[in-house]
Coordinates of C-alpha atoms in Angstrom, one line a residue:
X838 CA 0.0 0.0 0.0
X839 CA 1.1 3.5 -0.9
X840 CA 1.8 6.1 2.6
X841 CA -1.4 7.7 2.0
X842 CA -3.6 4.2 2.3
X843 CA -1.5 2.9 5.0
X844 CA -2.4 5.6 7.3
X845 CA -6.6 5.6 6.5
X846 CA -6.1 2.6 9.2
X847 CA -4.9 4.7 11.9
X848 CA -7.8 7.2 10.7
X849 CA -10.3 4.8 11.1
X850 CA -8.7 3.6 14.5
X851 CA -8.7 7.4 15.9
X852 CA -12.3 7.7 14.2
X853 CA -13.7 4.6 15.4
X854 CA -15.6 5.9 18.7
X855 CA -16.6 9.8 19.4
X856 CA -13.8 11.9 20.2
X857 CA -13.5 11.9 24.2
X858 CA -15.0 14.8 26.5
X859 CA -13.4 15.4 30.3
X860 CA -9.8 14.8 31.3
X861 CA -10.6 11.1 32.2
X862 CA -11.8 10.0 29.3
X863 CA -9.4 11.6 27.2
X864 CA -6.5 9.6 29.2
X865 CA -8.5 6.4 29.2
X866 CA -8.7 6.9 25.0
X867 CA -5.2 7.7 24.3
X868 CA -4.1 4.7 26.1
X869 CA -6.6 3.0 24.2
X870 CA -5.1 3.9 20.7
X871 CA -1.7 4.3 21.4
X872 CA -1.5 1.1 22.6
X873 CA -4.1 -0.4 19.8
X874 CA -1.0 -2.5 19.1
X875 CA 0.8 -4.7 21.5
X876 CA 4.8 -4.4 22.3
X877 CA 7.1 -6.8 21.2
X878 CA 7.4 -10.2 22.7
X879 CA 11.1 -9.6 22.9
X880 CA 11.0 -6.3 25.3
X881 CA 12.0 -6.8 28.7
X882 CA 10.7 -3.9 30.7
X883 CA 11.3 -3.1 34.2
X884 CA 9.4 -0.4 36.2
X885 CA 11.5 2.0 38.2
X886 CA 11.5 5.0 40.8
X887 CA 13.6 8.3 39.5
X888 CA 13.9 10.3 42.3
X889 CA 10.3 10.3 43.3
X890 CA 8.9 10.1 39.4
X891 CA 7.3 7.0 38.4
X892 CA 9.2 5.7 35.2
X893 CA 9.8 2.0 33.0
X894 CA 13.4 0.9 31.4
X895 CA 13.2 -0.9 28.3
X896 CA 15.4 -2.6 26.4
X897 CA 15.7 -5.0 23.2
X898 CA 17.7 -7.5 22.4
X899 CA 21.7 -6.5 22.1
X900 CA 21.1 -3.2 23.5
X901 CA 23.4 -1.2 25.3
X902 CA 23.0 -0.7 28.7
X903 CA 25.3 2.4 28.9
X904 CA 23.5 4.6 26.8
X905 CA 20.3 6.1 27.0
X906 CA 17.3 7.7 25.3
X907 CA 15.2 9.6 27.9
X908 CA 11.7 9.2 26.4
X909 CA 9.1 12.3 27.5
X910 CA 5.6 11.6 26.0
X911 CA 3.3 13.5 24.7
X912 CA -0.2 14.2 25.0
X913 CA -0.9 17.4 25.1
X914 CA 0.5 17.6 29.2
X915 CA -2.6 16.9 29.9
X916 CA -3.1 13.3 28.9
X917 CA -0.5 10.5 27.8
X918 CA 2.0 7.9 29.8
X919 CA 4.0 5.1 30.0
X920 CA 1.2 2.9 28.6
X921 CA 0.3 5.1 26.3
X922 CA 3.7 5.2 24.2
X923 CA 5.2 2.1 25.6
X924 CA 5.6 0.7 21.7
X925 CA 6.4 3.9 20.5
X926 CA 9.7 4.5 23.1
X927 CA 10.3 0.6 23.1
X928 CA 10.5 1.0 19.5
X929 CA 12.9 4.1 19.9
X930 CA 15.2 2.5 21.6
X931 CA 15.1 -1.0 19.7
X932 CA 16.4 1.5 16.6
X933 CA 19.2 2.9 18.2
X934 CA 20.1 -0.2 19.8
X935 CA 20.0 1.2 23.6
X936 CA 17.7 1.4 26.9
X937 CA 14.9 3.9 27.0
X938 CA 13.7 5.5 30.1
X939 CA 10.2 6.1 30.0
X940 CA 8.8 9.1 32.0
X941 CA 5.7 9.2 33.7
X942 CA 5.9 12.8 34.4
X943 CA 2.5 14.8 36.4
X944 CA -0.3 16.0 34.5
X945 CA -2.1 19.3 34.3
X946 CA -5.0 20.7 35.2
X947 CA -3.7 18.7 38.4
X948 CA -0.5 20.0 38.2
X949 CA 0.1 23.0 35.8
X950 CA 3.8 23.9 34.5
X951 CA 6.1 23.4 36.0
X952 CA 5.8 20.2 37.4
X953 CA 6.5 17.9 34.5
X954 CA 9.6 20.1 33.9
X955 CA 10.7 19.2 37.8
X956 CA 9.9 15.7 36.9
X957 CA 11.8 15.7 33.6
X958 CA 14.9 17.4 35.7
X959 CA 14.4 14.5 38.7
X960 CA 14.5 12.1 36.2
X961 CA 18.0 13.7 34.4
X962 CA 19.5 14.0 37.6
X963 CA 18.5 10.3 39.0
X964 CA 20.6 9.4 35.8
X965 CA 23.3 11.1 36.8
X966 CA 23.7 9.8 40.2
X967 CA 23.3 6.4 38.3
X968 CA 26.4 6.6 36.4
X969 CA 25.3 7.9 33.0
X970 CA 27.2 10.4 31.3
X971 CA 25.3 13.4 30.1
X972 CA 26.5 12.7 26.7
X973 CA 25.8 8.9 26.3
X974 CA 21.8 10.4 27.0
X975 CA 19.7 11.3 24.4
X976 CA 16.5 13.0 24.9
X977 CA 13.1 13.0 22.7
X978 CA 9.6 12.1 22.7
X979 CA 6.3 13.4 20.9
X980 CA 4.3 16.5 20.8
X981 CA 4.1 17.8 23.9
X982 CA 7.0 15.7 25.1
X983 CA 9.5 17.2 22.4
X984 CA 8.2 20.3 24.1
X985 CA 9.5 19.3 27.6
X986 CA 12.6 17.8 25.7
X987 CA 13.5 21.5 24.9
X988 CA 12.5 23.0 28.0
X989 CA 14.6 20.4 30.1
X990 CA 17.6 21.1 27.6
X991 CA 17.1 24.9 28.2
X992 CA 17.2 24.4 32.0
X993 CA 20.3 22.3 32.0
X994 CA 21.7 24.6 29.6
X995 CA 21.4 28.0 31.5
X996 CA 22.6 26.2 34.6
X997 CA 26.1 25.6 33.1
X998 CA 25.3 21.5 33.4
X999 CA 26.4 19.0 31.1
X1000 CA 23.9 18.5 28.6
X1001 CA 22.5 15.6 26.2
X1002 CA 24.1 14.3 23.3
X1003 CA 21.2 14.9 21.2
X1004 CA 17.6 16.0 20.9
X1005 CA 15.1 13.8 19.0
X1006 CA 11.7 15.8 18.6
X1007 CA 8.9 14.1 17.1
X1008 CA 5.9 16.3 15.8
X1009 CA 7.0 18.8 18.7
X1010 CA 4.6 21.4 19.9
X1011 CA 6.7 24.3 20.2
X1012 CA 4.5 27.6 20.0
X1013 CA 1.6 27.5 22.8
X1014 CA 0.2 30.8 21.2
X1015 CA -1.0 28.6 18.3
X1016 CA 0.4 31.2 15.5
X1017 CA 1.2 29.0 12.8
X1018 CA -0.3 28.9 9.4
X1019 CA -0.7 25.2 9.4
X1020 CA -3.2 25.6 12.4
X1021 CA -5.8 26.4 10.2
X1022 CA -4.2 25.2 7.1
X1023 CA -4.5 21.6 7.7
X1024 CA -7.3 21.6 10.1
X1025 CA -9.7 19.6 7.9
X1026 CA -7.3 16.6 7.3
X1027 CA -5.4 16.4 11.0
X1028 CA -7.2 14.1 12.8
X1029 CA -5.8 15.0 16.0
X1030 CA -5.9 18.2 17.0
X1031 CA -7.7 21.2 16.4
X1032 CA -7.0 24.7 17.9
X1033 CA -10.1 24.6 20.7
X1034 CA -8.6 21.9 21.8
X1035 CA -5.2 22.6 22.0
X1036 CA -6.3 26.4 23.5
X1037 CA -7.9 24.3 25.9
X1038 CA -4.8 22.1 26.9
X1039 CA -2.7 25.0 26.8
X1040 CA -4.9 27.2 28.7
X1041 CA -4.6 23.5 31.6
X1042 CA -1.1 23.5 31.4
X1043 CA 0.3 27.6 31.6
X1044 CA -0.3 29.3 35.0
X1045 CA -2.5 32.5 34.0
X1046 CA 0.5 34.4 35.1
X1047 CA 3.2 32.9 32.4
X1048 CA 2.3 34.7 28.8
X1049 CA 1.7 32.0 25.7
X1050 CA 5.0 33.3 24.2
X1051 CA 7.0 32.7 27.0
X1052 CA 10.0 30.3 26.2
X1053 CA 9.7 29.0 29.3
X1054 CA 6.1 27.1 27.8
X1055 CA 6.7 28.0 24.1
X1056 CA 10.0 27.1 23.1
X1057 CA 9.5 28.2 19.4
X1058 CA 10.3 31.8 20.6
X1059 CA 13.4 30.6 22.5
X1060 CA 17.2 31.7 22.5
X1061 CA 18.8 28.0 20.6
X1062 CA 22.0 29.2 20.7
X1063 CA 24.3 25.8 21.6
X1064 CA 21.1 23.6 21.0
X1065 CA 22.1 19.9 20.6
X1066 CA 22.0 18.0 17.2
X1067 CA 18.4 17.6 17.3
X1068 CA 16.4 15.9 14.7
X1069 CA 12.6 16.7 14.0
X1070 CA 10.2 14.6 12.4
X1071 CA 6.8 15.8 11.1
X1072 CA 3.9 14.6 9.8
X1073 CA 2.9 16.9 6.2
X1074 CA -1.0 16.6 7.5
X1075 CA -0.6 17.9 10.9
X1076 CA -1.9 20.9 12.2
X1077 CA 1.2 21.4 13.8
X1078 CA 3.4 21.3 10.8
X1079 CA 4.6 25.0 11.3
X1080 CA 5.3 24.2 14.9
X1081 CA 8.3 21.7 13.6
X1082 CA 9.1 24.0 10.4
X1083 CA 9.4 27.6 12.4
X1084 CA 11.4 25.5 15.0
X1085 CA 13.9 24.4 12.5
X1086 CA 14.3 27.9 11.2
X1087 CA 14.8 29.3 14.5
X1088 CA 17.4 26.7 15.3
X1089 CA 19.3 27.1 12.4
X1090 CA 19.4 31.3 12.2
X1091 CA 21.0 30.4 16.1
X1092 CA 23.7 27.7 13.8
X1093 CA 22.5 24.7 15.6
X1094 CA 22.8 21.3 13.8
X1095 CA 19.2 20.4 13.1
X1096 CA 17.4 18.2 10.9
X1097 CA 13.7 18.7 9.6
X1098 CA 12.2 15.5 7.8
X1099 CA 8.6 16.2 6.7
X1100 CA 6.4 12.8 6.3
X1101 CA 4.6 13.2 3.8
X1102 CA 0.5 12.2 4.6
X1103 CA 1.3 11.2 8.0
X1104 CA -0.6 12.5 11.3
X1105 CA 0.2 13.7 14.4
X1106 CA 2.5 11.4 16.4
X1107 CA 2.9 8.9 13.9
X1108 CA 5.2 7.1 15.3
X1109 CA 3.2 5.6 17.7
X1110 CA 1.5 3.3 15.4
X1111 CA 5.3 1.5 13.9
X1112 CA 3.4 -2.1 13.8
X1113 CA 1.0 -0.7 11.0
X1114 CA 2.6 2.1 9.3
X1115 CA 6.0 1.6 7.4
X1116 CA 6.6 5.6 7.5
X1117 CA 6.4 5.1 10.5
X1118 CA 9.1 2.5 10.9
X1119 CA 11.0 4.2 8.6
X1120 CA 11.1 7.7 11.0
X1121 CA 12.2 5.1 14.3
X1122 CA 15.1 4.1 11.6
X1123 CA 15.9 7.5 11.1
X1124 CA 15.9 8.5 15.2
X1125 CA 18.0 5.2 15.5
X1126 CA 20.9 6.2 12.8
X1127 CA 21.2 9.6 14.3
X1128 CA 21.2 8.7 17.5
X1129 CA 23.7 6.1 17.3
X1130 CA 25.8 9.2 15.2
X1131 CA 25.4 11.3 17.9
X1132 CA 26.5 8.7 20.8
X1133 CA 29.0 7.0 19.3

């Protein structure tokens, strides 16, 4: 099948039942999809405590249990987990051959920035005091997670500390003011999101006193200067297309080493569903070859 009919199964999938009202149910469903397709019999997975945040290692096969990619999911901050993404960052890590450390960072409304920044920094510094070097870690995850993976890069980068090898954002959500053309541009074909929606997990996860365009929550409008070798995926039918486009602009005005590579038909997140779409597969390769560049 050609790109464009493999992914009318994942359509029908996230079409399937009504589109979820109330923060329950919306966790509840994106368990339910994300995990539509079970994780590899070969997978051994162990659940773990990282300084107080609950969190799963993962590992194929052959990996290596030295390195590290630091998995933050997304969902919007308001929905999304370990079971959520656990073929997704299984995945991941199968591709570039090492563990993954999946996050199970707090949740707004319950708990509004910046707690799943404090988690994502709990979790980097339980790391450390396990042994890992900063530069055998690589740090990624989807959407809202690539968001947290710049935002816990910018923290350890202000502080002076070491930093991560590299940065692997996956259909990132980088500008919380919701400026970008493809917003409305692609709105009849995304699937996914929709701007009520995302104003309404934005206006869950930023404190009323932190401004929409603040880099803190909106990395987009960030200083990148010294920004890791990051790699951004994207799918061409997202509404958040100009999120990962404007980002790799910005980053590359600031002579960072980033790389944009724009699916072409896929969704938001696509990468969650590898068992059924081979563009799909083909982006974990991708993550897998650059982060195996970037580690060594």
């Amino acid at each position: 099948m050609s790109a464009s009919a493999d992914i009318q199964i994942v359509r029908r999938l996230l079409g399937s039942k009504p589109r979820p009202v109330g923060w329950a149910e919306r966790r509840a469903r994106i368990v339910e999809v994300g995990g539509a397709w079970p994780v590899a019999d070969d997978i051994a997975v162990e659940a773990v405590d990282t300084g107080g945040v609950p969190a799963e290692w993962s590992r194929a096969p052959g990996a290596d249990t030295s390195q590290v990619l630091l998995f933050l999911h997304g969902g919007g901050y308001c929905s999304g987990s370990i079971a959520s993404h656990r073929t997704m960052a299984t995945e991941a890590g199968r591709a570039a051959g090492i563990r993954t450390l999946a996050l199970e960072y707090r949740l707004a409304p319950e708990h509004p920035y910046p707690a799943a920044l404090e988690d994502a920094r709990a979790a980097w510094d339980w790391l450390e005091s396990q042994g890992f070097a900063a530069d055998q870690v690589v740090v990624g995850g989807d959407s809202a997670g690539g968001n947290l993976s710049l935002e816990l890069w910018r923290e350890l980068h202000r502080a002076g500390r070491p930093e991560p090898a590299a940065l692997w954002l996956a259909s990132p959500w980088t500008d919380l003011t919701l400026s970008g053309a493809s917003m409305d541009d692609n709105d009849a074909i995304d699937p996914l999101l929709h701007r009520a929606y995302l104003e309404e997990l934005a206006a869950a996860y930023v404190p009323a006193d932190i401004a929409r365009d603040d880099p803190r929550v909106s990395p987009l409008f960030a200083d990148l200067t010294g920004l890791p070798p990051t790699l951004v995926q994207v799918g061409s039918d997202e509404t958040l297309l100009d999120d990962s486009v404007r980002f790799v602009r910005a980053a590359a005005v600031a002579e960072a080493d980033v790389r944009l590579h724009v699916y072409p038909h896929m969704i938001h997140a696509f990468p969650l569903w590898s068992a059924v779409l081979p563009s799909a597969r083909a982006a974990l390769a991708e993550f897998g070859e650059f982060a195996r560049e970037r580690l060594g």
